[in-house]
Amino acid sequence: MNNTEHYFDWAATSPLDKEIARECLELTLENWGNPSSTHQIGKNAKKLLDEARATCAKAMNVKPEQIYFTSGGTESDQIPLLSLLAKPAKGNVLISSIEHPAVREQALALKNAGWEVKQIPCDKNGIISPEVVTSLLTNDTYLVCIMAVNNETGSIQPIYEIGDAIKTWAAGKRKPKFHVDCVQAAGKIPLNLNHDSIDSAALSSHKICGPRGIGILYLKNDLEAFLRGGGQEKGIRSGTENVYGALAFSKCLEKYYDAKHNKTQNEITLYFIEELSKTKGCTIIPEGRLKNGNLFSPYVVQAAFNKIPGNVMLRALDSKGFYISTGSACSSKKNSRPILEAMNVDASLRETSVRFSFGPTTTKKAVDELLEAVREVNSQFNK
């Protein structure tokens, strides 16, 4: 993975692992058939797909039959939401106020279809509490969606405690399904999708050095799909399977899922935050992160710089060969910052905030060079 030394936008996408990409390309060039075909060429492709599913399941510590390949994290988030449209009666859905647009926008579409959508408020650190979730549950709640790691601030949600709280609340009656967006968590923090109260989860290949256009939907139990087709992926996600993508994703999960590099990144990020916070006019978002670093992923840091609009900082660093973002790549053309708004971050900080995100190849040397570049830009505005 070359030319990534000064790349600090890993939360948007990660560089493709070239060894895995080449290996899987060779395998699929040799086994190019349609996995649904019943002749030998199709069976060869099906064998590769089955192997990929088994490898994913082993890495994630779940069953192969609980793995469904999709086109990416967005579709994996949307399938559980869309499945509600197949229900004869409408009810309500709870989504956290810090969700990615993949969940937030799809929930709004459900609202237009007659479903009630409730937002779960977060605290000033961008964290959802189990108590707040259960206070909003009703007998008409069918689905709760809360991401594992926020894509803009890195806040880690207590998903297991939330799942257990939902299960306890529902004792003796129908339990709402609990869906977790794990796109920013897989390979970054320890994950236990085998936890009893998690019903579904979304993962994306290109966040952990795999190709784009392939994702995983983990389902503890089958659901009734709203979108239908040829019946691939047990009817949950119809369409000819992306064998190359599934194979490459499986090998990336095998290599990166357990987050062995966490300790080193924790040290680098702690150093980065401490040094960055010394910069004149810089505010770490949320400010509570300075004292509660364990509540955040070491791979995402949000900070604001006085008098420097976020897009100005981005362009200034870009001109120096350093690559960051102002937030979610999926929302980069929009000026609103709904996640920061949900955290009640002051408007002036929202307008001047940027996101730094890291990956397994990020080094302290590169971070030192980033800090120097940020200070140079900052000094022009905060003399």
mmCIF file of C-alpha atoms in Angstrom:
data_model
loop_
_atom_site.group_PDB
_atom_site.id
_atom_site.type_symbol
_atom_site.label_atom_id
_atom_site.label_comp_id
_atom_site.label_asym_id
_atom_site.label_seq_id
_atom_site.Cartn_x
_atom_site.Cartn_y
_atom_site.Cartn_z
ATOM 1 C CA MET A 1 0.000 0.000 0.000
ATOM 2 C CA ASN A 2 2.074 2.906 -1.299
ATOM 3 C CA ASN A 3 1.429 6.659 -1.334
ATOM 4 C CA THR A 4 -0.545 6.534 1.914
ATOM 5 C CA GLU A 5 1.986 8.044 4.316
ATOM 6 C CA HIS A 6 0.149 11.371 4.501
ATOM 7 C CA TYR A 7 -3.325 9.937 4.008
ATOM 8 C CA PHE A 8 -5.519 10.671 7.029
ATOM 9 C CA ASP A 9 -8.976 9.950 5.625
ATOM 10 C CA TRP A 10 -9.205 6.228 6.327
ATOM 11 C CA ALA A 11 -12.769 6.595 7.631
ATOM 12 C CA ALA A 12 -13.819 7.553 4.086
ATOM 13 C CA THR A 13 -11.982 4.681 2.415
ATOM 14 C CA SER A 14 -8.799 2.707 2.830
ATOM 15 C CA PRO A 15 -6.109 1.842 0.289
ATOM 16 C CA LEU A 16 -6.603 -1.537 -1.316
ATOM 17 C CA ASP A 17 -4.378 -4.323 -0.010
ATOM 18 C CA LYS A 18 -2.557 -5.043 -3.278
ATOM 19 C CA GLU A 19 -1.426 -8.560 -2.393
ATOM 20 C CA ILE A 20 -4.961 -9.625 -1.538
ATOM 21 C CA ALA A 21 -6.378 -7.825 -4.600
ATOM 22 C CA ARG A 22 -3.952 -9.584 -6.967
ATOM 23 C CA GLU A 23 -4.422 -13.008 -5.383
ATOM 24 C CA CYS A 24 -8.210 -12.784 -5.576
ATOM 25 C CA LEU A 25 -8.167 -11.394 -9.092
ATOM 26 C CA GLU A 26 -6.124 -14.375 -10.269
ATOM 27 C CA LEU A 27 -8.496 -16.800 -8.559
ATOM 28 C CA THR A 28 -11.592 -15.217 -10.090
ATOM 29 C CA LEU A 29 -10.007 -14.924 -13.520
ATOM 30 C CA GLU A 30 -9.626 -18.687 -13.414
ATOM 31 C CA ASN A 31 -13.064 -19.262 -11.862
ATOM 32 C CA TRP A 32 -15.198 -16.705 -13.646
ATOM 33 C CA GLY A 33 -18.533 -18.522 -13.776
ATOM 34 C CA ASN A 34 -21.881 -17.529 -12.319
ATOM 35 C CA PRO A 35 -22.171 -19.204 -8.885
ATOM 36 C CA SER A 36 -25.834 -19.957 -9.571
ATOM 37 C CA SER A 37 -25.054 -21.964 -12.716
ATOM 38 C CA THR A 38 -25.279 -25.733 -12.256
ATOM 39 C CA HIS A 39 -22.481 -26.697 -14.678
ATOM 40 C CA GLN A 40 -18.872 -27.204 -13.573
ATOM 41 C CA ILE A 41 -17.724 -23.647 -14.328
ATOM 42 C CA GLY A 42 -20.529 -22.303 -12.147
ATOM 43 C CA LYS A 43 -19.744 -24.849 -9.441
ATOM 44 C CA ASN A 44 -16.114 -23.707 -9.382
ATOM 45 C CA ALA A 45 -17.233 -20.128 -8.738
ATOM 46 C CA LYS A 46 -19.737 -21.326 -6.117
ATOM 47 C CA LYS A 47 -16.929 -23.155 -4.330
ATOM 48 C CA LEU A 48 -14.926 -19.901 -4.099
ATOM 49 C CA LEU A 49 -17.985 -18.042 -2.806
ATOM 50 C CA ASP A 50 -18.628 -20.713 -0.171
ATOM 51 C CA GLU A 51 -14.986 -20.569 0.913
ATOM 52 C CA ALA A 52 -15.194 -16.777 1.206
ATOM 53 C CA ARG A 53 -18.326 -17.037 3.351
ATOM 54 C CA ALA A 54 -16.698 -19.599 5.629
ATOM 55 C CA THR A 55 -13.572 -17.439 6.011
ATOM 56 C CA CYS A 56 -15.669 -14.377 6.891
ATOM 57 C CA ALA A 57 -17.652 -16.364 9.439
ATOM 58 C CA LYS A 58 -14.512 -17.722 11.084
ATOM 59 C CA ALA A 59 -12.934 -14.263 11.330
ATOM 60 C CA MET A 60 -16.152 -12.805 12.780
ATOM 61 C CA ASN A 61 -16.831 -15.822 15.027
ATOM 62 C CA VAL A 62 -20.312 -16.388 13.609
ATOM 63 C CA LYS A 63 -21.923 -19.087 11.453
ATOM 64 C CA PRO A 64 -21.432 -19.100 7.640
ATOM 65 C CA GLU A 65 -25.193 -19.189 7.124
ATOM 66 C CA GLN A 66 -25.449 -15.871 9.002
ATOM 67 C CA ILE A 67 -23.256 -14.082 6.439
ATOM 68 C CA TYR A 68 -24.928 -12.360 3.467
ATOM 69 C CA PHE A 69 -22.877 -10.575 0.824
ATOM 70 C CA THR A 70 -24.192 -7.190 -0.317
ATOM 71 C CA SER A 71 -22.965 -4.255 -2.406
ATOM 72 C CA GLY A 72 -21.583 -2.433 0.651
ATOM 73 C CA GLY A 73 -22.262 -1.000 4.077
ATOM 74 C CA THR A 74 -25.161 1.153 2.893
ATOM 75 C CA GLU A 75 -27.143 -1.773 1.501
ATOM 76 C CA SER A 76 -26.324 -3.863 4.583
ATOM 77 C CA ASP A 77 -27.783 -1.088 6.738
ATOM 78 C CA GLN A 78 -30.834 -0.664 4.561
ATOM 79 C CA ILE A 79 -31.990 -4.276 4.198
ATOM 80 C CA PRO A 80 -33.174 -4.596 7.834
ATOM 81 C CA LEU A 81 -34.930 -1.227 7.558
ATOM 82 C CA LEU A 82 -36.579 -2.072 4.245
ATOM 83 C CA SER A 83 -37.720 -5.445 5.573
ATOM 84 C CA LEU A 84 -40.224 -3.543 7.737
ATOM 85 C CA LEU A 85 -42.118 -2.581 4.586
ATOM 86 C CA ALA A 86 -43.048 -6.249 4.182
ATOM 87 C CA LYS A 87 -44.952 -6.171 7.482
ATOM 88 C CA PRO A 88 -48.751 -5.827 7.287
ATOM 89 C CA ALA A 89 -48.906 -3.386 10.215
ATOM 90 C CA LYS A 90 -46.854 -0.261 10.802
ATOM 91 C CA GLY A 91 -45.117 0.682 14.027
ATOM 92 C CA ASN A 92 -42.116 2.710 15.073
ATOM 93 C CA VAL A 93 -38.363 2.589 14.564
ATOM 94 C CA LEU A 94 -35.709 4.025 16.870
ATOM 95 C CA ILE A 95 -32.486 5.320 15.351
ATOM 96 C CA SER A 96 -29.689 7.106 17.143
ATOM 97 C CA SER A 97 -29.191 10.796 16.457
ATOM 98 C CA ILE A 98 -25.620 10.101 15.298
ATOM 99 C CA GLU A 99 -26.323 7.546 12.578
ATOM 100 C CA HIS A 100 -24.674 7.517 9.153
ATOM 101 C CA PRO A 101 -26.873 8.729 6.254
ATOM 102 C CA ALA A 102 -27.261 5.085 5.172
ATOM 103 C CA VAL A 103 -29.522 4.608 8.190
ATOM 104 C CA ARG A 104 -30.748 8.152 8.756
ATOM 105 C CA GLU A 105 -31.979 8.761 5.199
ATOM 106 C CA GLN A 106 -33.520 5.300 4.826
ATOM 107 C CA ALA A 107 -35.395 5.813 8.091
ATOM 108 C CA LEU A 108 -36.860 9.017 6.645
ATOM 109 C CA ALA A 109 -38.084 6.999 3.665
ATOM 110 C CA LEU A 110 -39.836 4.665 6.111
ATOM 111 C CA LYS A 111 -41.421 7.697 7.720
ATOM 112 C CA ASN A 112 -42.817 8.733 4.341
ATOM 113 C CA ALA A 113 -44.295 5.230 4.071
ATOM 114 C CA GLY A 114 -46.217 5.692 7.320
ATOM 115 C CA TRP A 115 -43.774 4.401 9.928
ATOM 116 C CA GLU A 116 -43.037 6.475 13.000
ATOM 117 C CA VAL A 117 -39.326 7.241 13.345
ATOM 118 C CA LYS A 118 -37.940 8.337 16.699
ATOM 119 C CA GLN A 119 -34.439 9.697 17.209
ATOM 120 C CA ILE A 120 -32.478 8.558 20.241
ATOM 121 C CA PRO A 121 -30.605 11.554 21.686
ATOM 122 C CA CYS A 122 -26.931 11.285 22.587
ATOM 123 C CA ASP A 123 -24.982 12.999 25.347
ATOM 124 C CA LYS A 124 -22.393 15.747 24.791
ATOM 125 C CA ASN A 125 -19.754 13.108 24.048
ATOM 126 C CA GLY A 126 -21.891 11.651 21.274
ATOM 127 C CA ILE A 127 -22.724 8.491 23.209
ATOM 128 C CA ILE A 128 -26.102 6.772 23.481
ATOM 129 C CA SER A 129 -27.073 5.348 26.877
ATOM 130 C CA PRO A 130 -29.095 2.148 27.373
ATOM 131 C CA GLU A 131 -31.453 4.007 29.720
ATOM 132 C CA VAL A 132 -32.374 6.560 27.053
ATOM 133 C CA VAL A 133 -32.999 3.779 24.520
ATOM 134 C CA THR A 134 -35.352 1.823 26.787
ATOM 135 C CA SER A 135 -37.213 4.997 27.771
ATOM 136 C CA LEU A 136 -38.271 5.368 24.136
ATOM 137 C CA LEU A 137 -39.292 1.757 23.504
ATOM 138 C CA THR A 138 -42.979 0.919 23.090
ATOM 139 C CA ASN A 139 -44.903 -2.228 22.216
ATOM 140 C CA ASP A 140 -44.986 -0.908 18.638
ATOM 141 C CA THR A 141 -41.180 -0.658 18.298
ATOM 142 C CA TYR A 142 -39.954 -3.112 15.668
ATOM 143 C CA LEU A 143 -36.350 -2.046 15.102
ATOM 144 C CA VAL A 144 -33.589 -0.168 16.935
ATOM 145 C CA CYS A 145 -30.540 1.045 14.971
ATOM 146 C CA ILE A 146 -27.386 2.204 16.745
ATOM 147 C CA MET A 147 -23.914 2.294 15.193
ATOM 148 C CA ALA A 148 -20.947 0.725 17.004
ATOM 149 C CA VAL A 149 -18.448 3.512 16.238
ATOM 150 C CA ASN A 150 -19.373 6.964 15.009
ATOM 151 C CA ASN A 151 -17.804 7.860 11.672
ATOM 152 C CA GLU A 152 -17.133 11.518 12.553
ATOM 153 C CA THR A 153 -16.124 11.567 16.220
ATOM 154 C CA GLY A 154 -15.083 7.969 16.816
ATOM 155 C CA SER A 155 -17.399 7.626 19.828
ATOM 156 C CA ILE A 156 -17.827 3.969 20.786
ATOM 157 C CA GLN A 157 -21.394 3.043 21.615
ATOM 158 C CA PRO A 158 -22.186 0.550 24.415
ATOM 159 C CA ILE A 159 -23.941 -1.759 21.958
ATOM 160 C CA TYR A 160 -23.855 -4.856 24.162
ATOM 161 C CA GLU A 161 -25.293 -3.025 27.150
ATOM 162 C CA ILE A 162 -27.928 -1.446 24.908
ATOM 163 C CA GLY A 163 -28.804 -4.819 23.390
ATOM 164 C CA ASP A 164 -29.124 -6.399 26.832
ATOM 165 C CA ALA A 165 -31.286 -3.496 28.027
ATOM 166 C CA ILE A 166 -33.631 -3.966 25.063
ATOM 167 C CA LYS A 167 -33.848 -7.695 25.788
ATOM 168 C CA THR A 168 -34.600 -7.093 29.473
ATOM 169 C CA TRP A 169 -37.261 -4.502 28.617
ATOM 170 C CA ALA A 170 -38.926 -6.961 26.241
ATOM 171 C CA ALA A 171 -39.025 -9.891 28.670
ATOM 172 C CA GLY A 172 -42.272 -11.768 28.128
ATOM 173 C CA LYS A 173 -43.170 -9.916 24.933
ATOM 174 C CA ARG A 174 -41.923 -9.393 21.363
ATOM 175 C CA LYS A 175 -38.391 -8.012 21.342
ATOM 176 C CA PRO A 176 -37.558 -5.251 18.846
ATOM 177 C CA LYS A 177 -34.776 -6.224 16.448
ATOM 178 C CA PHE A 178 -31.438 -4.569 17.175
ATOM 179 C CA HIS A 179 -29.312 -3.563 14.175
ATOM 180 C CA VAL A 180 -25.726 -2.300 14.511
ATOM 181 C CA ASP A 181 -23.758 -0.411 11.866
ATOM 182 C CA CYS A 182 -20.232 -1.822 12.325
ATOM 183 C CA VAL A 183 -18.661 -0.172 9.273
ATOM 184 C CA GLN A 184 -16.239 1.945 11.351
ATOM 185 C CA ALA A 185 -15.796 -0.731 14.011
ATOM 186 C CA ALA A 186 -14.691 -3.819 12.093
ATOM 187 C CA GLY A 187 -10.927 -4.129 12.332
ATOM 188 C CA LYS A 188 -10.761 -1.074 14.606
ATOM 189 C CA ILE A 189 -12.220 -2.242 17.925
ATOM 190 C CA PRO A 190 -12.991 -5.730 19.306
ATOM 191 C CA LEU A 191 -16.398 -6.916 18.095
ATOM 192 C CA ASN A 192 -18.625 -9.721 19.333
ATOM 193 C CA LEU A 193 -21.443 -10.074 16.833
ATOM 194 C CA ASN A 194 -22.282 -13.405 18.424
ATOM 195 C CA HIS A 195 -23.660 -11.451 21.373
ATOM 196 C CA ASP A 196 -27.130 -12.741 22.136
ATOM 197 C CA SER A 197 -29.003 -9.441 21.726
ATOM 198 C CA ILE A 198 -27.520 -8.274 18.386
ATOM 199 C CA ASP A 199 -29.828 -9.300 15.546
ATOM 200 C CA SER A 200 -28.033 -7.806 12.551
ATOM 201 C CA ALA A 201 -24.932 -5.840 11.631
ATOM 202 C CA ALA A 202 -23.421 -4.088 8.615
ATOM 203 C CA LEU A 203 -19.788 -4.247 7.482
ATOM 204 C CA SER A 204 -17.998 -2.708 4.510
ATOM 205 C CA SER A 205 -14.953 -4.086 2.708
ATOM 206 C CA HIS A 206 -13.338 -0.838 1.598
ATOM 207 C CA LYS A 207 -12.958 0.384 5.175
ATOM 208 C CA ILE A 208 -10.464 -2.403 5.935
ATOM 209 C CA CYS A 209 -8.300 -2.421 2.800
ATOM 210 C CA GLY A 210 -10.713 -4.408 0.631
ATOM 211 C CA PRO A 211 -12.372 -3.465 -2.676
ATOM 212 C CA ARG A 212 -15.386 -1.193 -2.972
ATOM 213 C CA GLY A 213 -18.768 -2.562 -3.918
ATOM 214 C CA ILE A 214 -18.856 -5.430 -1.435
ATOM 215 C CA GLY A 215 -20.313 -5.549 2.068
ATOM 216 C CA ILE A 216 -21.644 -8.013 4.595
ATOM 217 C CA LEU A 217 -24.976 -8.150 6.336
ATOM 218 C CA TYR A 218 -24.781 -10.343 9.419
ATOM 219 C CA LEU A 219 -28.166 -11.779 10.373
ATOM 220 C CA LYS A 220 -28.625 -13.840 13.523
ATOM 221 C CA ASN A 221 -31.872 -15.131 12.007
ATOM 222 C CA ASP A 222 -33.432 -14.735 8.566
ATOM 223 C CA LEU A 223 -35.767 -11.836 7.846
ATOM 224 C CA GLU A 224 -38.380 -11.257 5.172
ATOM 225 C CA ALA A 225 -36.749 -9.289 2.384
ATOM 226 C CA PHE A 226 -38.690 -6.412 0.852
ATOM 227 C CA LEU A 227 -36.695 -6.390 -2.396
ATOM 228 C CA ARG A 228 -36.991 -9.612 -4.388
ATOM 229 C CA GLY A 229 -35.213 -11.143 -7.351
ATOM 230 C CA GLY A 230 -33.436 -14.311 -8.368
ATOM 231 C CA GLY A 231 -33.128 -15.605 -4.826
ATOM 232 C CA GLN A 232 -29.368 -15.372 -4.344
ATOM 233 C CA GLU A 233 -28.107 -15.075 -0.737
ATOM 234 C CA LYS A 234 -31.155 -17.086 0.380
ATOM 235 C CA GLY A 235 -33.405 -14.388 -1.061
ATOM 236 C CA ILE A 236 -32.118 -11.732 1.341
ATOM 237 C CA ARG A 237 -30.049 -10.001 -1.336
ATOM 238 C CA SER A 238 -30.841 -11.110 -4.881
ATOM 239 C CA GLY A 239 -28.455 -10.433 -7.756
ATOM 240 C CA THR A 240 -25.489 -12.267 -9.243
ATOM 241 C CA GLU A 241 -22.850 -12.530 -6.539
ATOM 242 C CA ASN A 242 -19.620 -10.536 -6.598
ATOM 243 C CA VAL A 243 -17.251 -13.486 -6.155
ATOM 244 C CA TYR A 244 -14.080 -11.405 -6.446
ATOM 245 C CA GLY A 245 -15.335 -8.913 -3.870
ATOM 246 C CA ALA A 246 -16.495 -11.605 -1.453
ATOM 247 C CA LEU A 247 -13.187 -13.426 -1.713
ATOM 248 C CA ALA A 248 -11.118 -10.255 -1.211
ATOM 249 C CA PHE A 249 -13.304 -9.125 1.698
ATOM 250 C CA SER A 250 -12.909 -12.510 3.361
ATOM 251 C CA LYS A 251 -9.121 -12.303 3.186
ATOM 252 C CA CYS A 252 -9.149 -8.725 4.519
ATOM 253 C CA LEU A 253 -11.296 -9.823 7.445
ATOM 254 C CA GLU A 254 -8.894 -12.683 8.052
ATOM 255 C CA LYS A 255 -5.965 -10.244 8.083
ATOM 256 C CA TYR A 256 -7.396 -7.127 9.743
ATOM 257 C CA TYR A 257 -10.579 -7.980 11.707
ATOM 258 C CA ASP A 258 -9.035 -8.707 15.093
ATOM 259 C CA ALA A 259 -7.434 -5.228 15.313
ATOM 260 C CA LYS A 260 -4.017 -6.446 16.487
ATOM 261 C CA HIS A 261 -2.637 -3.004 15.669
ATOM 262 C CA ASN A 262 -4.921 -1.314 18.216
ATOM 263 C CA LYS A 263 -2.304 -0.831 20.936
ATOM 264 C CA THR A 264 0.112 0.999 18.646
ATOM 265 C CA GLN A 265 -2.655 3.166 17.211
ATOM 266 C CA ASN A 266 -3.910 4.006 20.697
ATOM 267 C CA GLU A 267 -0.472 5.358 21.564
ATOM 268 C CA ILE A 268 -0.183 7.324 18.304
ATOM 269 C CA THR A 269 -3.657 8.824 18.661
ATOM 270 C CA LEU A 270 -3.169 9.785 22.294
ATOM 271 C CA TYR A 271 0.049 11.540 21.301
ATOM 272 C CA PHE A 272 -1.686 13.231 18.343
ATOM 273 C CA ILE A 273 -4.575 14.524 20.464
ATOM 274 C CA GLU A 274 -2.287 15.802 23.205
ATOM 275 C CA GLU A 275 -0.090 17.653 20.721
ATOM 276 C CA LEU A 276 -3.007 18.933 18.662
ATOM 277 C CA SER A 277 -4.772 20.293 21.743
ATOM 278 C CA LYS A 278 -1.726 22.486 22.452
ATOM 279 C CA THR A 279 -2.255 24.276 19.137
ATOM 280 C CA LYS A 280 -3.619 27.783 19.557
ATOM 281 C CA GLY A 281 -7.324 27.990 18.728
ATOM 282 C CA CYS A 282 -7.764 24.211 18.471
ATOM 283 C CA THR A 283 -10.693 22.439 20.144
ATOM 284 C CA ILE A 284 -10.943 18.665 20.296
ATOM 285 C CA ILE A 285 -14.528 17.507 19.653
ATOM 286 C CA PRO A 286 -15.922 16.453 21.981
ATOM 287 C CA GLU A 287 -13.800 18.180 24.579
ATOM 288 C CA GLY A 288 -14.507 15.315 26.972
ATOM 289 C CA ARG A 289 -12.340 13.067 24.821
ATOM 290 C CA LEU A 290 -9.211 14.467 26.463
ATOM 291 C CA LYS A 291 -10.231 12.788 29.739
ATOM 292 C CA ASN A 292 -12.215 9.825 28.380
ATOM 293 C CA GLY A 293 -10.116 8.480 25.527
ATOM 294 C CA ASN A 294 -11.282 4.916 26.183
ATOM 295 C CA LEU A 295 -14.771 5.904 24.991
ATOM 296 C CA PHE A 296 -13.483 6.593 21.481
ATOM 297 C CA SER A 297 -11.963 4.660 18.604
ATOM 298 C CA PRO A 298 -8.272 5.486 18.170
ATOM 299 C CA TYR A 299 -8.856 5.675 14.427
ATOM 300 C CA VAL A 300 -11.014 8.826 14.270
ATOM 301 C CA VAL A 301 -10.365 12.299 15.717
ATOM 302 C CA GLN A 302 -12.549 15.393 15.244
ATOM 303 C CA ALA A 303 -11.099 18.857 15.903
ATOM 304 C CA ALA A 304 -12.027 22.479 15.203
ATOM 305 C CA PHE A 305 -9.671 25.374 14.475
ATOM 306 C CA ASN A 306 -10.660 28.916 15.362
ATOM 307 C CA LYS A 307 -11.225 31.224 12.347
ATOM 308 C CA ILE A 308 -10.504 28.416 9.832
ATOM 309 C CA PRO A 309 -13.565 26.969 8.050
ATOM 310 C CA GLY A 310 -13.285 23.207 7.750
ATOM 311 C CA ASN A 311 -13.128 23.227 3.952
ATOM 312 C CA VAL A 312 -10.347 25.829 4.074
ATOM 313 C CA MET A 313 -8.243 23.648 6.382
ATOM 314 C CA LEU A 314 -8.914 20.685 4.105
ATOM 315 C CA ARG A 315 -7.761 22.535 0.969
ATOM 316 C CA ALA A 316 -4.731 24.045 2.713
ATOM 317 C CA LEU A 317 -3.551 20.641 3.888
ATOM 318 C CA ASP A 318 -4.365 19.113 0.508
ATOM 319 C CA SER A 319 -2.023 21.638 -1.139
ATOM 320 C CA LYS A 320 0.726 20.416 1.213
ATOM 321 C CA GLY A 321 0.072 16.760 0.366
ATOM 322 C CA PHE A 322 -1.935 15.848 3.484
ATOM 323 C CA TYR A 323 -5.387 14.350 3.067
ATOM 324 C CA ILE A 324 -8.205 14.740 5.610
ATOM 325 C CA SER A 325 -11.966 15.409 5.460
ATOM 326 C CA THR A 326 -14.628 17.584 7.020
ATOM 327 C CA GLY A 327 -16.794 14.585 7.941
ATOM 328 C CA SER A 328 -18.566 11.713 6.272
ATOM 329 C CA ALA A 329 -17.608 11.342 2.606
ATOM 330 C CA CYS A 330 -21.268 10.515 1.932
ATOM 331 C CA SER A 331 -22.219 13.987 3.205
ATOM 332 C CA SER A 332 -19.237 15.942 1.862
ATOM 333 C CA LYS A 333 -21.373 18.022 -0.522
ATOM 334 C CA LYS A 334 -23.732 19.090 2.257
ATOM 335 C CA ASN A 335 -23.021 21.940 4.659
ATOM 336 C CA SER A 336 -24.995 20.550 7.605
ATOM 337 C CA ARG A 337 -23.309 18.530 10.361
ATOM 338 C CA PRO A 338 -26.198 16.567 11.928
ATOM 339 C CA ILE A 339 -23.959 14.474 14.178
ATOM 340 C CA LEU A 340 -22.282 17.503 15.720
ATOM 341 C CA GLU A 341 -25.673 19.209 15.985
ATOM 342 C CA ALA A 342 -27.007 16.179 17.869
ATOM 343 C CA MET A 343 -24.112 16.586 20.316
ATOM 344 C CA ASN A 344 -25.044 20.271 20.785
ATOM 345 C CA VAL A 345 -21.660 21.390 19.481
ATOM 346 C CA ASP A 346 -21.562 25.152 19.051
ATOM 347 C CA ALA A 347 -22.224 26.355 15.481
ATOM 348 C CA SER A 348 -18.833 28.087 15.238
ATOM 349 C CA LEU A 349 -17.082 24.805 16.090
ATOM 350 C CA ARG A 350 -19.198 22.821 13.646
ATOM 351 C CA GLU A 351 -18.202 25.163 10.822
ATOM 352 C CA THR A 352 -14.499 24.931 11.625
ATOM 353 C CA SER A 353 -14.236 21.228 12.412
ATOM 354 C CA VAL A 354 -12.378 18.587 10.432
ATOM 355 C CA ARG A 355 -11.869 14.851 10.759
ATOM 356 C CA PHE A 356 -8.530 13.068 10.963
ATOM 357 C CA SER A 357 -8.747 9.306 10.548
ATOM 358 C CA PHE A 358 -6.045 6.677 10.667
ATOM 359 C CA GLY A 359 -5.326 3.114 9.573
ATOM 360 C CA PRO A 360 -3.037 0.177 10.287
ATOM 361 C CA THR A 361 -0.126 1.705 8.354
ATOM 362 C CA THR A 362 -0.277 5.135 10.040
ATOM 363 C CA THR A 363 3.065 5.967 11.701
ATOM 364 C CA LYS A 364 4.117 8.401 14.398
ATOM 365 C CA LYS A 365 6.498 10.002 11.878
ATOM 366 C CA ALA A 366 3.597 10.729 9.526
ATOM 367 C CA VAL A 367 1.530 12.103 12.421
ATOM 368 C CA ASP A 368 4.407 14.421 13.412
ATOM 369 C CA GLU A 369 4.528 15.728 9.850
ATOM 370 C CA LEU A 370 0.749 16.213 9.881
ATOM 371 C CA LEU A 371 0.977 18.158 13.127
ATOM 372 C CA GLU A 372 3.614 20.431 11.624
ATOM 373 C CA ALA A 373 1.477 21.060 8.536
ATOM 374 C CA VAL A 374 -1.595 21.826 10.678
ATOM 375 C CA ARG A 375 0.404 24.272 12.790
ATOM 376 C CA GLU A 376 1.645 26.047 9.679
ATOM 377 C CA VAL A 377 -1.898 26.506 8.378
ATOM 378 C CA ASN A 378 -3.229 27.451 11.794
ATOM 379 C CA SER A 379 -0.540 30.095 12.363
ATOM 380 C CA GLN A 380 -1.739 31.996 9.288
ATOM 381 C CA PHE A 381 -5.161 32.512 10.920
ATOM 382 C CA ASN A 382 -4.329 32.517 14.647
ATOM 383 C CA LYS A 383 -1.277 34.716 15.110
#
